[in-house]
mmCIF file of C-alpha atoms in Angstrom:
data_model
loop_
_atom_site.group_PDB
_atom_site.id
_atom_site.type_symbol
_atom_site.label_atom_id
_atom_site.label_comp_id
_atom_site.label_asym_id
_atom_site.label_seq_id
_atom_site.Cartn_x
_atom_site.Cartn_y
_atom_site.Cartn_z
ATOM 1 C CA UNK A 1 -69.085 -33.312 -28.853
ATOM 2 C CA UNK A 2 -72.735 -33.612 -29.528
ATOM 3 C CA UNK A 3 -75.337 -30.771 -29.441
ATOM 4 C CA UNK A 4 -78.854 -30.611 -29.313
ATOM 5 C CA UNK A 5 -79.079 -28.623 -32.375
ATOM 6 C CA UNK A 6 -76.450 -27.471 -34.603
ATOM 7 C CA UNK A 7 -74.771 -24.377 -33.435
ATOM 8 C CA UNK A 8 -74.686 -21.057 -35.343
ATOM 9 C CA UNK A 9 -71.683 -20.340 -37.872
ATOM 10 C CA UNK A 10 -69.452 -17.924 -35.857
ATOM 11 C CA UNK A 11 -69.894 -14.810 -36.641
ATOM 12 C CA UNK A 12 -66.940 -12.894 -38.433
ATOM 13 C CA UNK A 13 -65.575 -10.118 -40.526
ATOM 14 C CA UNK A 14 -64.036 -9.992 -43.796
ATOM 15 C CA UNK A 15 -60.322 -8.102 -43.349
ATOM 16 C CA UNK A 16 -59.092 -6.211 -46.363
ATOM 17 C CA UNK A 17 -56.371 -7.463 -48.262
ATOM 18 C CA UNK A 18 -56.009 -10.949 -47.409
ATOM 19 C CA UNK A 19 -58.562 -14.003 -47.685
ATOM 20 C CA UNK A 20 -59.303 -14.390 -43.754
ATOM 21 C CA UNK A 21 -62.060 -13.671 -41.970
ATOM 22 C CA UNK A 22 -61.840 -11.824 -37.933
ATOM 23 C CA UNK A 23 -64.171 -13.796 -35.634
ATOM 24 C CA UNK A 24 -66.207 -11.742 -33.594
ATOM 25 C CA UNK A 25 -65.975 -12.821 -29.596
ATOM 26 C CA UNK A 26 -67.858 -9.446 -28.430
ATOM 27 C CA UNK A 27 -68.916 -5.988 -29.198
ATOM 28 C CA UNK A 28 -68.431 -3.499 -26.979
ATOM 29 C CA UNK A 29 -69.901 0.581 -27.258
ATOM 30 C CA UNK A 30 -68.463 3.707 -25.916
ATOM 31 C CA UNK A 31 -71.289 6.523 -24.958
ATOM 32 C CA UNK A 32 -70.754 9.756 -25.324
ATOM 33 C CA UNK A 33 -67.234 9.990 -26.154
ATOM 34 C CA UNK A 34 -67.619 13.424 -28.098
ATOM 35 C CA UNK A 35 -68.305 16.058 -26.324
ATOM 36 C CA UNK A 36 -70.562 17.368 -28.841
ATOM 37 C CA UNK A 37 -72.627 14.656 -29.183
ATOM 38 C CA UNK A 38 -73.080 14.373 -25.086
ATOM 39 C CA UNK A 39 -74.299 17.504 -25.038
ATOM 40 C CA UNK A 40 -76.770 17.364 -27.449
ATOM 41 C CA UNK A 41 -77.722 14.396 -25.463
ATOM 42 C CA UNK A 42 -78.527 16.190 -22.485
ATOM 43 C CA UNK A 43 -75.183 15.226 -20.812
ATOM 44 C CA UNK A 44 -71.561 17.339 -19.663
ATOM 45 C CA UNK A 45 -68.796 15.636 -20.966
ATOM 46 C CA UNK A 46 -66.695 17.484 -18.174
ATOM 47 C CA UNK A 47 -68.116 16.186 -15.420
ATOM 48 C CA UNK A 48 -69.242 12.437 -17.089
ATOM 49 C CA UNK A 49 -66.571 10.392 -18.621
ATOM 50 C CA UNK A 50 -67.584 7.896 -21.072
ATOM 51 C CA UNK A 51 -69.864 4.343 -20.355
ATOM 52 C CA UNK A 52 -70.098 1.227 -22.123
ATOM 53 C CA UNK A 53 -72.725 -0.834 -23.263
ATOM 54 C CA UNK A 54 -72.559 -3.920 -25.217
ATOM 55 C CA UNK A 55 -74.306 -5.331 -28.662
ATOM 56 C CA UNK A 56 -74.300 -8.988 -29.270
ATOM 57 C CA UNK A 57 -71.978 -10.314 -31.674
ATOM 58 C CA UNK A 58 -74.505 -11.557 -33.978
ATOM 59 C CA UNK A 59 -76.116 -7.921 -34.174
ATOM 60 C CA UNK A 60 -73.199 -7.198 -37.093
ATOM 61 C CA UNK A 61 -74.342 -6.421 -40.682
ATOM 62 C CA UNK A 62 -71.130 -6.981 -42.827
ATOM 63 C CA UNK A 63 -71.102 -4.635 -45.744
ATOM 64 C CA UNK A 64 -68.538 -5.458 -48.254
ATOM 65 C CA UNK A 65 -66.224 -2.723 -49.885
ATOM 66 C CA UNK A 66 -67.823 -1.347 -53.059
ATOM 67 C CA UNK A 67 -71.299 -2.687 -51.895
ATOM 68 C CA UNK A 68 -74.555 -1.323 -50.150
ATOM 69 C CA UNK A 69 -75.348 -3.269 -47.191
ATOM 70 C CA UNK A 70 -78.921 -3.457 -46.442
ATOM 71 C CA UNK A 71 -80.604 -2.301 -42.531
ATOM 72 C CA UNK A 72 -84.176 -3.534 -41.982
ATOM 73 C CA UNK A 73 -86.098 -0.618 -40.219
ATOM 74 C CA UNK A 74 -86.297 -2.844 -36.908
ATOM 75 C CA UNK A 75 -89.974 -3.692 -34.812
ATOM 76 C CA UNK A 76 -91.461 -1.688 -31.916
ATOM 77 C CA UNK A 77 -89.554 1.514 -33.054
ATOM 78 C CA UNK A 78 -90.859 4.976 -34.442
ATOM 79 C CA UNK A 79 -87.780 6.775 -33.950
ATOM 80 C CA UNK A 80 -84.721 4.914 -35.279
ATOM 81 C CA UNK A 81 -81.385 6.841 -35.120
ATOM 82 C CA UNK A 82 -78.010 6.381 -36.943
ATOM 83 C CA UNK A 83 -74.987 6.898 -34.928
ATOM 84 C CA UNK A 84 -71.513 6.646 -37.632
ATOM 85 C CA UNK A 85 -68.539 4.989 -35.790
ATOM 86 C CA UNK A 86 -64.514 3.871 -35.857
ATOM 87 C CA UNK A 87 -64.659 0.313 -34.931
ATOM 88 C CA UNK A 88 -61.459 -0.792 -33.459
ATOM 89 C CA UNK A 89 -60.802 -4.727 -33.180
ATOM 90 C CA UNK A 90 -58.586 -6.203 -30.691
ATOM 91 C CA UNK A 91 -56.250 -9.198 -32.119
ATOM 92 C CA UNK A 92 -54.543 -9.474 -28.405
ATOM 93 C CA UNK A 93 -55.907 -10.153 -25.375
ATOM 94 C CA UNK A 94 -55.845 -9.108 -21.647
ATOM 95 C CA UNK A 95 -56.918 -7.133 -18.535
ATOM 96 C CA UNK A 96 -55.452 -3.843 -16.997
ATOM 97 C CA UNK A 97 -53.787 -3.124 -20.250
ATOM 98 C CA UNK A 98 -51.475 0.339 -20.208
ATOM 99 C CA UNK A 99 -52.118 2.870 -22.196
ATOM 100 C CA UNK A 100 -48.581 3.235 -23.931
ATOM 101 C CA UNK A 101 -49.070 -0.639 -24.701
ATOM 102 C CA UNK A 102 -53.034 -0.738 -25.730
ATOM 103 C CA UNK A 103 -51.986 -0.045 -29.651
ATOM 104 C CA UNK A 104 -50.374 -3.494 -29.164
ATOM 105 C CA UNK A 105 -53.611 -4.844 -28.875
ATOM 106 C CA UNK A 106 -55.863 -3.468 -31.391
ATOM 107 C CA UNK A 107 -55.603 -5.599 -34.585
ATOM 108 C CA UNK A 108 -57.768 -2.866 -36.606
ATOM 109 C CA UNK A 109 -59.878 -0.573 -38.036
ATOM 110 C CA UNK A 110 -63.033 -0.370 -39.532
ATOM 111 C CA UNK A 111 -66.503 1.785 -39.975
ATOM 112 C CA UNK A 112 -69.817 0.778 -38.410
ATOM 113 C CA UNK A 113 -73.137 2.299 -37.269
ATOM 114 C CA UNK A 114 -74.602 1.913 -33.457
ATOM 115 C CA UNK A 115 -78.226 2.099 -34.653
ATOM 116 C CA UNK A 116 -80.742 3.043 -31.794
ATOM 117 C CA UNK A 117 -83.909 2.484 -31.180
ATOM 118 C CA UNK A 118 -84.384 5.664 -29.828
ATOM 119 C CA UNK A 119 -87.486 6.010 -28.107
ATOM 120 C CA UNK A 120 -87.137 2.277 -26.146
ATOM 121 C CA UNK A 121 -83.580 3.669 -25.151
ATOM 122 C CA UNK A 122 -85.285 7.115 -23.950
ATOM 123 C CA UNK A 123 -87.740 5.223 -21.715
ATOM 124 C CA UNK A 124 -85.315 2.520 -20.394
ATOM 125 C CA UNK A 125 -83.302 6.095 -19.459
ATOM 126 C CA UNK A 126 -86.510 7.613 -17.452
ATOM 127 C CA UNK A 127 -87.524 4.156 -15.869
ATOM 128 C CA UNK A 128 -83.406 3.089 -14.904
ATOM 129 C CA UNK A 129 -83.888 0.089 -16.906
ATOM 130 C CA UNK A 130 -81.016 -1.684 -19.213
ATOM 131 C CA UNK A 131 -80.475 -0.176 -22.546
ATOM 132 C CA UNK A 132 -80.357 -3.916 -24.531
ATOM 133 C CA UNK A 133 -83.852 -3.137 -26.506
ATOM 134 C CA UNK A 134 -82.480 0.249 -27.849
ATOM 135 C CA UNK A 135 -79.294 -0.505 -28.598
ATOM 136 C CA UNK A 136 -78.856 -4.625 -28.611
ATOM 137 C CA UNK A 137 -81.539 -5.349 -31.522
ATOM 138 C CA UNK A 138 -80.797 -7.214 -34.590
ATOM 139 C CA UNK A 139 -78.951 -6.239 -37.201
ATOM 140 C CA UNK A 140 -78.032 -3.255 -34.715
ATOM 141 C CA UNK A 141 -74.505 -3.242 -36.160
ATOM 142 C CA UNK A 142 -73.850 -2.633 -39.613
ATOM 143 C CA UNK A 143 -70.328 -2.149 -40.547
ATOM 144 C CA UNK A 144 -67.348 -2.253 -42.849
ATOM 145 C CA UNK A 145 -64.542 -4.367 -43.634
ATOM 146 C CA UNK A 146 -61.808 -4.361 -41.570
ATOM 147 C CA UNK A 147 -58.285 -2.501 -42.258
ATOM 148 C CA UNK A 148 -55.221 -4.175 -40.583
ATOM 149 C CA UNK A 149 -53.109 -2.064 -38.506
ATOM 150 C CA UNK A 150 -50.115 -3.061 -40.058
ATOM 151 C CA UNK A 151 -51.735 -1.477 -43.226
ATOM 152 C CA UNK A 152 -53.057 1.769 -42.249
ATOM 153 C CA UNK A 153 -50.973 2.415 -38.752
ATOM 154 C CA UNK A 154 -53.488 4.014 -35.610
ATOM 155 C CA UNK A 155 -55.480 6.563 -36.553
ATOM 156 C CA UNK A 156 -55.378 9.788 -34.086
ATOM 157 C CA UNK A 157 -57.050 12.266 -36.276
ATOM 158 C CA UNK A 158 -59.094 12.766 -39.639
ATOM 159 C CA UNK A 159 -62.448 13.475 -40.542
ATOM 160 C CA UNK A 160 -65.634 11.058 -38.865
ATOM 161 C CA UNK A 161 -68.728 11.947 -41.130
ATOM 162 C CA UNK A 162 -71.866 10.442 -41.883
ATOM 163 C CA UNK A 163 -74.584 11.547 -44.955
ATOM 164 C CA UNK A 164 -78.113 10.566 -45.379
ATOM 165 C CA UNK A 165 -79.642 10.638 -48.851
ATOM 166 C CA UNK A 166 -76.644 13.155 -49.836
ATOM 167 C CA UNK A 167 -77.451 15.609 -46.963
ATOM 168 C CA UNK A 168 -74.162 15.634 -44.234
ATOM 169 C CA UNK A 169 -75.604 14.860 -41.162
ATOM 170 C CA UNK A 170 -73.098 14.187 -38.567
ATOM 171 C CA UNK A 171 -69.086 15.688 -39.380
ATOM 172 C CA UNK A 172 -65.935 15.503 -37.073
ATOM 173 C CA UNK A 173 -62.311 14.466 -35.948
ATOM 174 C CA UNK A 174 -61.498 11.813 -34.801
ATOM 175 C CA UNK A 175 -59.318 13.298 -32.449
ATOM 176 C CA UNK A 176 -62.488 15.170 -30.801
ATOM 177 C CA UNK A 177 -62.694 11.823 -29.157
ATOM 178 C CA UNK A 178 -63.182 12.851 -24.970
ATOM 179 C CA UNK A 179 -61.143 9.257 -24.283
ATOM 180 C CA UNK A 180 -58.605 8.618 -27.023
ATOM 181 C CA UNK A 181 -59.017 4.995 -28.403
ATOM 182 C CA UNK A 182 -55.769 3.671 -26.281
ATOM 183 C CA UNK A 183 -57.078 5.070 -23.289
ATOM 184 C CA UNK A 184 -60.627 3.149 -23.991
ATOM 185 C CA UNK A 185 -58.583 0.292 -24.558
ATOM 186 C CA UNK A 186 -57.053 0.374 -21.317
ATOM 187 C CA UNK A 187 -60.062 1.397 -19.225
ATOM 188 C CA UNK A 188 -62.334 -0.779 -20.325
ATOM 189 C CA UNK A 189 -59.519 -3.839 -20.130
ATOM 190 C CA UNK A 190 -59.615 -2.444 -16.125
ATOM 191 C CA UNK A 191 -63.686 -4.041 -16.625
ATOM 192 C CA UNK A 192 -63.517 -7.010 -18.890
ATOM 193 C CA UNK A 193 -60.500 -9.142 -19.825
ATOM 194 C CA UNK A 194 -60.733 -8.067 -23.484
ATOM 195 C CA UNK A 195 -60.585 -10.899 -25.554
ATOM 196 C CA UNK A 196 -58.925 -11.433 -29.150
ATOM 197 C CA UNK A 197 -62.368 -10.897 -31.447
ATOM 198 C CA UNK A 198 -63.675 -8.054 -29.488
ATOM 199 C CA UNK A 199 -64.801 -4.914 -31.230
ATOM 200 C CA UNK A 200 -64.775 -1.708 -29.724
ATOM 201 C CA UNK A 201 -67.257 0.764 -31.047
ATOM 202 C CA UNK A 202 -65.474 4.167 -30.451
ATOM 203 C CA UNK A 203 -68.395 7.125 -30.093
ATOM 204 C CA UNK A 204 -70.271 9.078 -32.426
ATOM 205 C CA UNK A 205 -69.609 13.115 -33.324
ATOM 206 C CA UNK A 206 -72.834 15.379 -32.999
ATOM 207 C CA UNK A 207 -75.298 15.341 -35.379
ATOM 208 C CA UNK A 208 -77.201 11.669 -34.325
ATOM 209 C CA UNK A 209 -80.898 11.441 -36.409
ATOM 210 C CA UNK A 210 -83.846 9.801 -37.345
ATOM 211 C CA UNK A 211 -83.677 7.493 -40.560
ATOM 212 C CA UNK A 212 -86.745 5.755 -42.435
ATOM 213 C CA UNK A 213 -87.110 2.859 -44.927
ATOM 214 C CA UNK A 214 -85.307 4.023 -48.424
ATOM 215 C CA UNK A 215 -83.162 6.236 -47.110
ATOM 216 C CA UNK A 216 -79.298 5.702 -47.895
ATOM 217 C CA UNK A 217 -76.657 6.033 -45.429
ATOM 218 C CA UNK A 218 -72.961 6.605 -46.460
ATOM 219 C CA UNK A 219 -70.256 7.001 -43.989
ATOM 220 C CA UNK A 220 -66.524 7.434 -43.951
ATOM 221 C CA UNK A 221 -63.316 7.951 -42.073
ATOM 222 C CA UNK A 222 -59.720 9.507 -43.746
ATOM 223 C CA UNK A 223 -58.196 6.334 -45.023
ATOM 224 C CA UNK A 224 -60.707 3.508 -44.374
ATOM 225 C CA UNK A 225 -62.886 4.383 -47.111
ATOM 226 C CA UNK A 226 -66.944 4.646 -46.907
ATOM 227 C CA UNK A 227 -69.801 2.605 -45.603
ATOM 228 C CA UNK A 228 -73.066 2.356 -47.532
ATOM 229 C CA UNK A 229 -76.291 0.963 -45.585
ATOM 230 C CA UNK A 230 -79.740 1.469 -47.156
ATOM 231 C CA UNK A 231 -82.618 1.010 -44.787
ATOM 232 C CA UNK A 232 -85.074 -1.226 -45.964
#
């Protein structure tokens, strides 16, 4: 096949422990899926369930184990926030997945930020316009390596937490989560026909802030290590 330009490497993800790489089809965000973190959005996570939004796939920022990725301080944005995640990566496709079979599905884990512009994403809010300038930006999606489920099993608890410049800023449980990850799985499957490649940003805990250029990021979840971004 010929193309009128030569078309992009595919965009992918180093997994730990072997010499592959996961190929990333989509990425796909869960708001508000602590109900800390809704609230101090302005939001009641018992009367709103959790939405999705998506990031393109070329938004990632791979940050290799033992490294410091780096996070350009994006354009038209005063108020850039950091928002720590569990990434979870489906290796099996399909649509109206179950939620005693979604674990089936995810192929797994790994850490990653949902940076925000958050004053575009505050205005597209007031003005009921799409969110894809605050949240779909490049380089919106820093994150980890991945960590094979067959290596470190499905998380359902341990400690989410997220430090700027050595000062904790965001610290909680995974299991605070207000849809578990198979039950995001199999909603969101009930939406899209999930795809092998997707990832599946999971929520953020409370504790969401403003970063600035030289400021370092480091992240971690019980058993998949940390994540080290420096804006720049």
């Amino acid at each position: 096949m010929r193309y009128v330009f030569e078309p992009p490497v595919p965009v992918a993800v180093p997994v730990v422990g072997i010499d592959q790489q996961f190929p990333v089809h989509r990425i796909y965000c869960v708001g508000r899926n602590y109900a800390d973190h809704a609230r101090e959005m302005g939001s009641d996570p018992d009367r709103e369930p959790p939405f999705f939004f998506c990031k393109p796939a070329d938004a990632v920022v791979n940050v290799e184990s033992g490294t410091v990725g780096l996070f350009p301080y994006p354009p038209q944005t005063k108020n850039c926030h950091f928002e720590f995640e569990l990434v979870a990566a489906i290796g099996k496709g399909g649509k109206h997945i179950d939620v005693e079979q979604a674990n089936e599905h995810i192929y797994g884990y790994a850490l990653g930020l949902d940076m925000t512009r958050r004053d575009l994403q505050n205005e597209a809010k007031k003005t009921g316009r799409p969110w894809d300038t605050g949240k779909g930006f490049d380089h919106a999606a820093p994150m980890g390596p991945l960590h094979r489920a067959i290596d470190v099993g499905h998380p359902v608890r341990g400690a989410i937490w997220l430090s700027v410049n050595g000062e904790q800023r965001q610290r909680g449980d995974i299991a605070a989560m207000i849809w578990s990850i198979p039950e995001t799985v199999a909603y969101l499957s009930s939406f899209f026909e999930l795809q092998p490649g997707d990832l599946i940003f999971t929520g953020t805990p409370e504790g969401v802030g403003a970063i600035v250029p030289g400021d370092l990021m480091v992240g971690g979840v019980d058993g998949l290590g940390e994540l080290h971004v420096e804006v720049v």
